[in-house]
Amino acid sequence: ESSTKDHIANDQMQDAERGEPLPPLPPKRLRGTVSRWLNTKGIGWIIMDDTRESVFAHNSNIVSSLDEYPCLREGEVVDFELGPDPFRPNVQVALAITGPNGKPVVGGYVPGEKVGWLKGDTITEVYVGNIAYSAREWDLKKHFSSVGHVKRASIVVDGWDEKNNHPFSKGWGTVRFRNVRDAREAVKQLHGSMLIDRKIVVRPYAPRTRQGNIDDDDGEPLLPGY
């Protein structure tokens, strides 16, 4: 399945490099390029080729995808129909989204991977959940060093376990990387990976004081009718 998605992405890139036109559009279908995708919210925007206007897209309207959690990849070319939002009839949105000529979309982001980060965002730290209580900070650092340079790894503790002579772990922690790229790779590659017999949760970490909104890729997925 992964190789199939890579093949779809490579086809699009090679066509663009060669300057070859994509197949003609069926009647009532439009074509555009994904300009932004907020993966954790399942929403994004497509720039239409003919008008250069931006149209809203929700992952529930992706009808051809190889991903368990349908998503669009920033920069990919998609075909779609323009129609009224079922919840806001006066607003036009992208419907029946596919790749060119009905092929599956490229997508490929994993659930929880943060994509549409705000401009100027400098988040280089990731949250790690479901950590085994026996895990130590050096276990965390070693595990995450496989994707980038780890500056610091920490596990949140509460009190001291006198019997075993170590702090009580709360089962979660954070890992700070040297740069944003490594932090994103950690979310992409290590979310759902095994660390000491537990499948860990990895997602971007931001202070609680930071407030997410519809333009940022923080918060829970937005259901149709957002």
PDB file of C-alpha atoms in Angstrom, residues 70-191:
ATOM      1  CA  PRO A  70      -8.392  10.279   4.275  1.00  0.00           C
ATOM      2  CA  CYS A  71      -6.277  13.393   3.857  1.00  0.00           C
ATOM      3  CA  LEU A  72      -4.756  15.634   1.195  1.00  0.00           C
ATOM      4  CA  ARG A  73      -1.060  16.390   0.779  1.00  0.00           C
ATOM      5  CA  GLU A  74      -0.004  20.006   0.486  1.00  0.00           C
ATOM      6  CA  GLY A  75       1.053  20.685  -3.102  1.00  0.00           C
ATOM      7  CA  GLU A  76      -0.781  17.772  -4.721  1.00  0.00           C
ATOM      8  CA  VAL A  77      -3.146  18.214  -7.674  1.00  0.00           C
ATOM      9  CA  VAL A  78      -6.756  17.132  -7.149  1.00  0.00           C
ATOM     10  CA  ASP A  79     -10.025  17.019  -9.083  1.00  0.00           C
ATOM     11  CA  PHE A  80     -13.316  17.931  -7.425  1.00  0.00           C
ATOM     12  CA  GLU A  81     -16.784  19.334  -7.887  1.00  0.00           C
ATOM     13  CA  LEU A  82     -17.936  22.641  -6.506  1.00  0.00           C
ATOM     14  CA  GLY A  83     -21.151  22.582  -4.538  1.00  0.00           C
ATOM     15  CA  PRO A  84     -22.970  24.081  -1.557  1.00  0.00           C
ATOM     16  CA  ASP A  85     -21.848  23.202   1.930  1.00  0.00           C
ATOM     17  CA  PRO A  86     -24.637  21.000   3.386  1.00  0.00           C
ATOM     18  CA  PHE A  87     -24.449  22.978   6.611  1.00  0.00           C
ATOM     19  CA  ARG A  88     -24.006  26.443   5.055  1.00  0.00           C
ATOM     20  CA  PRO A  89     -25.807  26.444   1.689  1.00  0.00           C
ATOM     21  CA  ASN A  90     -24.553  29.908   0.778  1.00  0.00           C
ATOM     22  CA  VAL A  91     -20.907  28.719   0.867  1.00  0.00           C
ATOM     23  CA  GLN A  92     -19.302  26.750  -1.989  1.00  0.00           C
ATOM     24  CA  VAL A  93     -16.939  23.918  -0.988  1.00  0.00           C
ATOM     25  CA  ALA A  94     -14.985  21.145  -2.706  1.00  0.00           C
ATOM     26  CA  LEU A  95     -16.994  17.898  -3.063  1.00  0.00           C
ATOM     27  CA  ALA A  96     -16.184  14.419  -4.429  1.00  0.00           C
ATOM     28  CA  ILE A  97     -12.424  15.015  -4.178  1.00  0.00           C
ATOM     29  CA  THR A  98     -10.099  12.622  -6.054  1.00  0.00           C
ATOM     30  CA  GLY A  99      -6.688  12.664  -7.654  1.00  0.00           C
ATOM     31  CA  PRO A 100      -6.445  13.625 -11.346  1.00  0.00           C
ATOM     32  CA  ASN A 101      -8.829  11.638 -13.566  1.00  0.00           C
ATOM     33  CA  GLY A 102     -10.405   9.847 -10.588  1.00  0.00           C
ATOM     34  CA  LYS A 103      -7.197   8.359  -9.179  1.00  0.00           C
ATOM     35  CA  PRO A 104      -6.690   8.160  -5.398  1.00  0.00           C
ATOM     36  CA  VAL A 105      -5.367  11.307  -3.756  1.00  0.00           C
ATOM     37  CA  VAL A 106      -1.743  11.269  -2.609  1.00  0.00           C
ATOM     38  CA  GLY A 107      -2.429  12.068   1.063  1.00  0.00           C
ATOM     39  CA  GLY A 108      -0.153   9.942   3.204  1.00  0.00           C
ATOM     40  CA  TYR A 109      -0.175  11.872   6.478  1.00  0.00           C
ATOM     41  CA  VAL A 110      -0.653   9.734   9.585  1.00  0.00           C
ATOM     42  CA  PRO A 111      -3.353  10.471  12.181  1.00  0.00           C
ATOM     43  CA  GLY A 112      -2.022  13.027  14.649  1.00  0.00           C
ATOM     44  CA  GLU A 113       0.684  14.332  12.305  1.00  0.00           C
ATOM     45  CA  LYS A 114       0.656  18.111  12.394  1.00  0.00           C
ATOM     46  CA  VAL A 115       0.967  19.623   8.937  1.00  0.00           C
ATOM     47  CA  GLY A 116      -0.466  23.122   8.517  1.00  0.00           C
ATOM     48  CA  TRP A 117       1.690  24.800  11.121  1.00  0.00           C
ATOM     49  CA  LEU A 118       1.334  28.538  11.532  1.00  0.00           C
ATOM     50  CA  LYS A 119       3.885  30.670   9.702  1.00  0.00           C
ATOM     51  CA  GLY A 120       6.752  31.459  12.012  1.00  0.00           C
ATOM     52  CA  ASP A 121       5.858  28.533  14.277  1.00  0.00           C
ATOM     53  CA  THR A 122       8.950  27.220  16.018  1.00  0.00           C
ATOM     54  CA  ILE A 123       7.573  24.153  17.776  1.00  0.00           C
ATOM     55  CA  THR A 124      10.434  21.692  18.149  1.00  0.00           C
ATOM     56  CA  GLU A 125       8.987  19.618  20.985  1.00  0.00           C
ATOM     57  CA  VAL A 126       6.680  16.605  20.860  1.00  0.00           C
ATOM     58  CA  TYR A 127       4.344  15.100  23.438  1.00  0.00           C
ATOM     59  CA  VAL A 128       4.799  11.394  24.146  1.00  0.00           C
ATOM     60  CA  GLY A 129       1.939   9.516  25.798  1.00  0.00           C
ATOM     61  CA  ASN A 130       1.304   5.964  27.036  1.00  0.00           C
ATOM     62  CA  ILE A 131       4.902   5.582  28.176  1.00  0.00           C
ATOM     63  CA  ALA A 132       5.624   2.416  30.165  1.00  0.00           C
ATOM     64  CA  TYR A 133       6.052   3.217  33.845  1.00  0.00           C
ATOM     65  CA  SER A 134       9.385   1.386  33.830  1.00  0.00           C
ATOM     66  CA  ALA A 135      10.769   3.608  31.033  1.00  0.00           C
ATOM     67  CA  ARG A 136      13.459   6.137  31.859  1.00  0.00           C
ATOM     68  CA  GLU A 137      14.489   9.348  30.164  1.00  0.00           C
ATOM     69  CA  TRP A 138      17.456   7.675  28.450  1.00  0.00           C
ATOM     70  CA  ASP A 139      15.064   5.108  26.929  1.00  0.00           C
ATOM     71  CA  LEU A 140      13.014   7.963  25.516  1.00  0.00           C
ATOM     72  CA  LYS A 141      16.072   9.774  24.181  1.00  0.00           C
ATOM     73  CA  LYS A 142      17.465   6.643  22.517  1.00  0.00           C
ATOM     74  CA  HIS A 143      14.114   5.826  20.871  1.00  0.00           C
ATOM     75  CA  PHE A 144      13.637   9.329  19.428  1.00  0.00           C
ATOM     76  CA  SER A 145      17.256   9.755  18.369  1.00  0.00           C
ATOM     77  CA  SER A 146      16.443   7.455  15.448  1.00  0.00           C
ATOM     78  CA  VAL A 147      14.679  10.350  13.660  1.00  0.00           C
ATOM     79  CA  GLY A 148      16.770  13.364  14.617  1.00  0.00           C
ATOM     80  CA  HIS A 149      18.985  15.171  17.077  1.00  0.00           C
ATOM     81  CA  VAL A 150      17.383  15.103  20.542  1.00  0.00           C
ATOM     82  CA  LYS A 151      18.268  18.031  22.768  1.00  0.00           C
ATOM     83  CA  ARG A 152      16.276  16.869  25.773  1.00  0.00           C
ATOM     84  CA  ALA A 153      13.945  14.049  26.773  1.00  0.00           C
ATOM     85  CA  SER A 154      11.903  14.146  29.956  1.00  0.00           C
ATOM     86  CA  ILE A 155       9.219  12.084  31.679  1.00  0.00           C
ATOM     87  CA  VAL A 156       6.736  13.756  34.003  1.00  0.00           C
ATOM     88  CA  VAL A 157       6.911  12.329  37.540  1.00  0.00           C
ATOM     89  CA  ASP A 158       4.940  12.727  40.743  1.00  0.00           C
ATOM     90  CA  GLY A 159       6.620  11.792  43.997  1.00  0.00           C
ATOM     91  CA  TRP A 160       9.154   9.077  44.798  1.00  0.00           C
ATOM     92  CA  ASP A 161       8.785   5.294  44.784  1.00  0.00           C
ATOM     93  CA  GLU A 162      10.684   4.325  47.941  1.00  0.00           C
ATOM     94  CA  LYS A 163      10.352   0.584  47.273  1.00  0.00           C
ATOM     95  CA  ASN A 164      11.990   0.719  43.839  1.00  0.00           C
ATOM     96  CA  ASN A 165      14.054   3.843  44.491  1.00  0.00           C
ATOM     97  CA  HIS A 166      12.901   5.891  41.506  1.00  0.00           C
ATOM     98  CA  PRO A 167      10.286   8.605  40.793  1.00  0.00           C
ATOM     99  CA  PHE A 168       6.645   7.711  40.087  1.00  0.00           C
ATOM    100  CA  SER A 169       6.139   8.171  36.361  1.00  0.00           C
ATOM    101  CA  LYS A 170       2.857   9.732  35.187  1.00  0.00           C
ATOM    102  CA  GLY A 171       3.121   7.885  31.878  1.00  0.00           C
ATOM    103  CA  TRP A 172       3.840  10.835  29.606  1.00  0.00           C
ATOM    104  CA  GLY A 173       6.657  13.150  28.720  1.00  0.00           C
ATOM    105  CA  THR A 174       8.183  15.404  26.083  1.00  0.00           C
ATOM    106  CA  VAL A 175      11.099  15.258  23.660  1.00  0.00           C
ATOM    107  CA  ARG A 176      12.751  18.408  22.346  1.00  0.00           C
ATOM    108  CA  PHE A 177      14.594  18.387  19.015  1.00  0.00           C
ATOM    109  CA  ARG A 178      17.133  20.709  17.450  1.00  0.00           C
ATOM    110  CA  ASN A 179      14.741  21.798  14.686  1.00  0.00           C
ATOM    111  CA  VAL A 180      11.127  21.669  13.469  1.00  0.00           C
ATOM    112  CA  ARG A 181      11.933  19.149  10.737  1.00  0.00           C
ATOM    113  CA  ASP A 182      13.073  16.502  13.239  1.00  0.00           C
ATOM    114  CA  ALA A 183      10.018  17.122  15.420  1.00  0.00           C
ATOM    115  CA  ARG A 184       7.708  16.567  12.443  1.00  0.00           C
ATOM    116  CA  GLU A 185       9.559  13.375  11.512  1.00  0.00           C
ATOM    117  CA  ALA A 186       9.107  12.103  15.071  1.00  0.00           C
ATOM    118  CA  VAL A 187       5.329  12.558  14.804  1.00  0.00           C
ATOM    119  CA  LYS A 188       5.255  10.964  11.364  1.00  0.00           C
ATOM    120  CA  GLN A 189       7.515   7.987  12.070  1.00  0.00           C
ATOM    121  CA  LEU A 190       7.174   7.228  15.779  1.00  0.00           C
ATOM    122  CA  HIS A 191       3.476   7.778  16.496  1.00  0.00           C
TER     123      HIS A 191
END
